[in-house]
Coordinates of C-alpha atoms in Angstrom, one line a residue:
G610 CA 27.2 26.0 -40.4
C611 CA 24.0 25.1 -38.6
R612 CA 25.7 25.2 -35.1
S613 CA 27.2 28.6 -35.7
S614 CA 24.0 30.0 -37.1
A615 CA 22.1 28.7 -34.0
A616 CA 24.7 30.2 -31.7
S617 CA 24.4 33.6 -33.5
D618 CA 20.7 33.4 -33.3
V619 CA 20.9 32.8 -29.5
Y620 CA 23.3 35.8 -29.3
K621 CA 21.0 38.1 -31.2
R622 CA 18.1 37.1 -28.9
Q623 CA 20.2 38.0 -25.9
V624 CA 19.5 34.6 -24.3
K625 CA 21.5 34.2 -21.0
G626 CA 21.9 30.5 -21.2
L627 CA 21.5 27.5 -23.6
M628 CA 20.7 24.0 -22.3
R629 CA 21.4 21.0 -24.5
M630 CA 19.6 17.7 -23.7
T631 CA 21.6 14.6 -24.4
A632 CA 20.8 10.9 -24.1
P633 CA 21.9 9.4 -20.7
P634 CA 25.0 7.1 -20.9
P635 CA 24.5 3.4 -21.0
G636 CA 23.7 1.9 -17.6
F637 CA 22.8 5.2 -16.0
E638 CA 19.5 5.3 -14.2
P639 CA 17.9 8.8 -14.7
P640 CA 16.3 10.4 -11.6
L641 CA 12.5 10.0 -11.5
V642 CA 9.6 12.1 -10.0
L643 CA 6.4 10.6 -8.9
R644 CA 3.5 12.4 -10.7
N645 CA 0.3 12.2 -8.8
P646 CA -2.7 14.6 -8.2
R647 CA -2.2 16.8 -5.2
W648 CA -4.8 14.8 -3.1
L649 CA -2.9 11.6 -3.7
Q650 CA 0.6 12.9 -2.9
Q651 CA 0.1 12.2 0.8
F652 CA 0.1 8.4 0.0
E653 CA 3.5 8.6 -1.7
V654 CA 5.0 8.3 1.8
F655 CA 4.4 4.5 1.7
T656 CA 6.3 4.2 -1.5
R657 CA 9.1 6.5 -0.4
M658 CA 9.6 4.3 2.7
L659 CA 11.2 1.7 0.4
G660 CA 12.6 4.2 -2.2
V661 CA 11.6 5.3 -5.7
P662 CA 10.4 3.0 -8.5
A663 CA 12.9 2.7 -11.3
G664 CA 12.2 3.2 -14.9
G665 CA 9.8 0.6 -16.2
Q666 CA 8.3 0.0 -12.7
A667 CA 4.8 0.9 -11.6
D668 CA 3.9 3.7 -9.1
P669 CA 1.5 2.0 -6.7
T670 CA 0.3 5.3 -5.1
R671 CA -3.3 5.2 -6.5
I672 CA -3.8 1.6 -5.2
V673 CA -2.3 2.4 -1.8
A674 CA -4.7 5.4 -1.6
I675 CA -7.6 2.9 -1.7
A676 CA -6.2 0.0 0.2
S677 CA -4.6 1.7 3.2
P678 CA -7.6 3.7 4.3
L679 CA -9.8 0.6 3.9
M680 CA -7.5 -1.5 6.1
F681 CA -7.1 1.2 8.7
G682 CA -10.8 1.9 8.8
Y683 CA -11.7 -1.8 9.2
M684 CA -9.3 -2.1 12.2
F685 CA -10.5 1.2 13.7
G686 CA -14.2 1.2 12.8
D687 CA -16.0 3.7 15.0
V688 CA -18.0 6.8 14.0
G689 CA -16.8 8.9 16.9
H690 CA -13.2 7.9 16.8
G691 CA -13.0 8.3 13.0
T692 CA -14.5 11.8 13.4
V693 CA -11.9 12.8 15.9
L694 CA -9.1 11.6 13.6
L695 CA -10.6 13.4 10.6
I696 CA -10.8 16.7 12.6
I697 CA -7.2 16.3 13.8
G698 CA -5.9 15.6 10.3
A699 CA -7.9 18.5 8.8
A700 CA -6.8 20.9 11.5
F701 CA -3.0 20.1 11.7
S702 CA -2.3 18.8 8.1
R703 CA -0.8 22.2 7.0
R704 CA 1.7 22.3 9.8
Y705 CA 2.3 18.5 9.8
P706 CA 1.7 17.2 6.3
A707 CA 2.0 13.6 7.4
L708 CA -1.3 14.0 9.3
R709 CA -3.2 14.3 6.0
L710 CA -3.4 10.5 6.1
L711 CA -5.7 10.9 9.1
I712 CA -8.3 12.5 6.9
A713 CA -8.7 9.5 4.6
G714 CA -8.2 7.1 7.5
G715 CA -10.8 8.9 9.7
A716 CA -13.3 8.9 6.9
A717 CA -12.9 5.2 6.4
S718 CA -13.2 4.7 10.2
I719 CA -16.5 6.6 10.1
V720 CA -17.8 4.4 7.3
F721 CA -16.9 1.1 9.1
G722 CA -18.2 2.6 12.3
F723 CA -21.7 2.8 10.7
L724 CA -21.2 -0.8 9.4
F725 CA -20.2 -2.0 12.8
G726 CA -22.7 0.2 14.8
S727 CA -20.1 1.7 17.1
V728 CA -20.0 5.4 18.3
F729 CA -17.3 6.3 20.8
A730 CA -17.1 2.6 21.9
L731 CA -20.9 2.5 22.4
E732 CA -22.7 -0.1 20.4
N733 CA -26.2 0.8 21.6
V734 CA -26.4 4.2 20.0
I735 CA -27.0 3.1 16.3
E736 CA -27.8 -0.2 14.7
P737 CA -25.0 -1.7 12.6
I738 CA -25.6 -1.7 8.9
W739 CA -23.6 -4.9 8.7
L740 CA -22.8 -6.6 12.0
H741 CA -21.2 -6.1 15.5
P742 CA -17.6 -7.5 15.2
M743 CA -17.7 -9.4 18.5
E744 CA -20.8 -11.2 17.5
Q745 CA -19.6 -12.7 14.3
P746 CA -15.8 -13.0 14.4
L747 CA -15.5 -15.5 11.6
S748 CA -17.0 -13.0 9.1
I749 CA -14.7 -10.3 10.5
F750 CA -11.7 -12.6 9.7
A751 CA -13.0 -13.7 6.3
V752 CA -13.4 -10.3 4.7
P753 CA -9.8 -9.0 5.1
L754 CA -8.5 -12.5 4.1
L755 CA -10.4 -12.2 0.8
G756 CA -9.4 -8.5 0.4
G757 CA -5.7 -9.4 1.0
A758 CA -5.8 -12.1 -1.6
I759 CA -7.3 -9.6 -4.1
L760 CA -4.6 -7.0 -3.2
L761 CA -1.8 -9.7 -3.7
L762 CA -3.3 -10.5 -7.2
V763 CA -3.2 -6.8 -8.0
G764 CA 0.4 -6.8 -7.1
M765 CA 1.1 -9.8 -9.3
F766 CA -0.8 -8.0 -12.1
L767 CA 1.5 -5.0 -11.7
D768 CA 4.5 -7.4 -11.9
A769 CA 3.1 -8.6 -15.3
I770 CA 2.7 -5.0 -16.5
Q771 CA 6.3 -4.2 -15.5
A772 CA 7.5 -7.2 -17.4
W773 CA 5.8 -5.8 -20.5
W774 CA 7.4 -2.4 -20.0
Q775 CA 10.8 -3.9 -19.4
H776 CA 10.6 -6.1 -22.5
A777 CA 10.7 -9.2 -20.3
W778 CA 7.2 -10.4 -21.2
R779 CA 8.4 -13.9 -22.3
N780 CA 10.0 -14.5 -18.9
W781 CA 6.9 -13.6 -17.0
W782 CA 4.6 -15.5 -19.4
E783 CA 6.6 -18.7 -19.0
T784 CA 7.0 -18.5 -15.2
G785 CA 5.0 -15.7 -13.6
A786 CA 1.8 -16.6 -15.3
G787 CA 2.0 -20.2 -14.0
L788 CA 2.5 -18.8 -10.5
V789 CA -0.6 -16.6 -10.8
L790 CA -2.6 -19.6 -12.0
C791 CA -1.4 -21.8 -9.2
Y792 CA -2.4 -19.1 -6.6
V793 CA -5.8 -18.5 -8.2
G794 CA -6.4 -22.2 -8.2
L795 CA -5.7 -22.6 -4.5
L796 CA -7.9 -19.7 -3.7
G797 CA -10.7 -21.2 -5.7
A798 CA -10.3 -24.5 -4.0
V799 CA -11.7 -22.9 -0.9
I800 CA -15.0 -22.9 -2.7
D801 CA -14.7 -25.8 -5.2
L802 CA -12.0 -28.5 -4.7
R803 CA -11.9 -29.0 -8.4
M804 CA -9.9 -25.8 -8.6
L805 CA -7.0 -27.8 -7.3
Y806 CA -6.5 -29.1 -10.9
V807 CA -6.1 -25.5 -12.0
S808 CA -3.5 -25.0 -9.3
L809 CA -1.6 -28.1 -10.4
L810 CA -1.7 -26.9 -14.0
G811 CA -0.3 -23.5 -12.9
G812 CA 2.5 -25.3 -10.9
A813 CA 3.4 -27.5 -13.9
W814 CA 3.4 -24.4 -16.1
F815 CA 5.8 -22.6 -13.7
V816 CA 8.2 -25.6 -13.6
V817 CA 8.2 -26.3 -17.3
G818 CA 8.6 -22.6 -18.0
H819 CA 11.8 -22.6 -16.0
G820 CA 13.1 -25.5 -18.1
L821 CA 12.2 -23.8 -21.4
L822 CA 14.0 -20.6 -20.4
A823 CA 17.2 -22.4 -19.7
T824 CA 19.7 -22.5 -22.5
E825 CA 21.3 -25.7 -21.1
G826 CA 20.6 -28.2 -18.3
R827 CA 16.8 -27.8 -18.7
I828 CA 16.0 -30.7 -16.4
G829 CA 18.1 -29.1 -13.6
A830 CA 16.5 -25.8 -14.3
A831 CA 13.0 -27.4 -14.1
G832 CA 14.0 -29.0 -10.7
A833 CA 15.1 -25.5 -9.5
G834 CA 11.8 -24.2 -10.7
L835 CA 10.0 -26.7 -8.6
V836 CA 11.9 -25.6 -5.5
E837 CA 11.2 -22.0 -6.4
L838 CA 7.5 -22.8 -6.9
L839 CA 7.2 -24.3 -3.4
E840 CA 9.0 -21.3 -1.8
S841 CA 6.9 -18.8 -3.7
M842 CA 3.7 -20.5 -2.8
L843 CA 4.7 -20.6 0.9
Q844 CA 5.4 -16.9 0.7
L845 CA 2.1 -16.2 -0.9
F846 CA 0.3 -18.3 1.8
V847 CA 2.1 -16.4 4.5
N848 CA 1.3 -13.0 2.8
T849 CA -2.3 -14.0 2.5
V850 CA -2.7 -15.1 6.1
S851 CA -1.1 -12.0 7.3
F852 CA -4.2 -10.0 6.3
V853 CA -6.1 -11.9 9.0
R854 CA -4.5 -9.5 11.4
V855 CA -6.8 -6.8 10.0
G856 CA -9.8 -8.7 11.4
A857 CA -7.9 -9.5 14.6
F858 CA -7.3 -5.9 15.3
A859 CA -10.9 -5.0 14.4
L860 CA -11.9 -7.6 17.2
A861 CA -9.3 -6.1 19.5
H862 CA -10.8 -2.7 18.9
G863 CA -14.2 -4.0 19.7
G864 CA -13.1 -5.8 22.8
L865 CA -11.3 -2.8 24.2
S866 CA -14.5 -0.7 23.5
L867 CA -16.5 -3.3 25.5
A868 CA -14.0 -3.2 28.3
V869 CA -14.3 0.6 28.6
V870 CA -18.1 0.5 28.5
G871 CA -18.1 -2.3 31.1
V872 CA -15.9 -0.4 33.5
A873 CA -18.1 2.6 33.0
D874 CA -21.3 0.6 33.8
V875 CA -19.8 -0.5 37.1
A876 CA -19.7 3.1 38.3
T877 CA -22.9 4.3 40.1
S878 CA -22.4 8.1 39.5
L879 CA -23.2 9.5 36.0
P880 CA -20.3 12.0 36.1
V881 CA -17.9 9.2 36.9
Q882 CA -19.3 7.1 34.1
V883 CA -18.9 10.0 31.7
L884 CA -15.3 10.5 32.9
I885 CA -14.4 6.8 32.4
L886 CA -15.9 6.9 28.9
V887 CA -13.9 10.0 28.0
I888 CA -10.6 8.7 29.4
G889 CA -11.2 5.3 27.8
N890 CA -12.0 6.7 24.4
V891 CA -8.9 8.9 24.6
I892 CA -6.8 5.7 25.3
I893 CA -8.5 3.8 22.5
I894 CA -7.9 6.6 19.9
A895 CA -4.3 7.0 20.9
L896 CA -3.4 3.3 21.3
E897 CA -5.6 1.6 18.7
G898 CA -5.0 4.4 16.2
L899 CA -1.3 3.9 16.4
V900 CA -1.5 0.1 16.2
A901 CA -3.9 0.3 13.2
A902 CA -1.5 2.7 11.4
I903 CA 1.5 0.5 12.1
Q904 CA -0.3 -2.7 10.8
T905 CA -1.5 -0.9 7.7
T906 CA 2.0 0.3 6.9
R907 CA 3.4 -3.2 7.5
L908 CA 0.9 -4.9 5.2
V909 CA 1.4 -2.4 2.4
L910 CA 5.2 -2.6 2.6
F911 CA 5.9 -6.2 3.3
E912 CA 2.9 -8.0 1.7
F913 CA 1.7 -5.9 -1.2
F914 CA 4.9 -4.2 -2.4
A915 CA 6.9 -7.5 -2.1
R916 CA 4.9 -8.8 -5.2
F917 CA 6.3 -6.3 -7.7
M918 CA 8.3 -3.5 -6.3
T919 CA 12.1 -3.3 -6.1
A920 CA 12.5 0.5 -5.5
Q921 CA 15.8 0.8 -7.3
G922 CA 15.2 4.1 -8.8
R923 CA 16.9 7.5 -8.1
P924 CA 14.7 10.3 -6.7
F925 CA 14.9 13.6 -8.4
I926 CA 16.5 16.2 -6.1
P927 CA 16.5 19.7 -7.7
L928 CA 19.6 21.7 -7.4
A929 CA 19.4 24.9 -5.3
P930 CA 19.7 28.2 -7.2
A931 CA 23.1 29.7 -7.4
S932 CA 22.0 32.7 -5.3
A933 CA 20.6 30.5 -2.6
A934 CA 23.8 28.4 -2.6
L935 CA 26.0 31.5 -2.3
S936 CA 23.9 33.0 0.5
G937 CA 24.1 29.7 2.4
T938 CA 27.9 29.7 2.0
K939 CA 28.1 33.2 3.2
E940 CA 26.1 32.4 6.3
K941 CA 28.3 29.5 7.2
S942 CA 31.5 31.6 6.7
S943 CA 30.1 34.4 8.9

């Protein structure tokens, strides 16, 4: 009675179609759409390089929108170079949407250019707010190392949130929490060696948790947990050290700038000096800009995303309208 009355009501209203939403079948992964503000959508390219997060997984776009420009700008810190990249991104982003990333990257380069006191490879134009990279290399290495550790902890935090969403909180609490505690303890040991006790507590937590989760053979499961702990901590160590490359390429950028300025100083003619500086800056922008972009992408994909993202979701691909599909068929047949 209800179904027939609904059908008649649809008929009276002259509705051309009726869509009925049903629950997806068991084991079927529904397609997903990343929902971010327009100004953040450019950073979805990093996520889509691996795929699409599945249901119950975090979308890291907002975090990437902060981390990737900071890493790029740190490696490519120069007020002049950043300005050129920002202008290129603003001028050609409509035609080439991928170049929108240059706007944020160029802005970050300008900020770090002021911090490093570099303008078109010249370090005598403005005073650095912080330091000249080539004068204090240890500080240049230390900052990205700390920033990388924080980014990895953020990834581990996202892993904990996903466990909550996926109703696997107990598994994370008995194992993942111990891994986080062990990692934090090792980081703290750099300042205070007593933090090693915290790291040992986290390791024991991880191993015992594996034993508690096992339904049988708990001693063997704890032994397997110990092996997994050693492997995971080794991976975390490698992931953390990988961020040192951000400082290394910042020094490389500074060294290349000094080389260009040094070659220009050798010339006795002012026009020749200007020509050398122009050509050198073009080479730096093209070469170092590409290198910084590649390294930023690598660190995001293989260091940060590895902590929490599996990208097993299905992207939503809208169907073409029937009229468009028919016109396309007619064009092929003709």
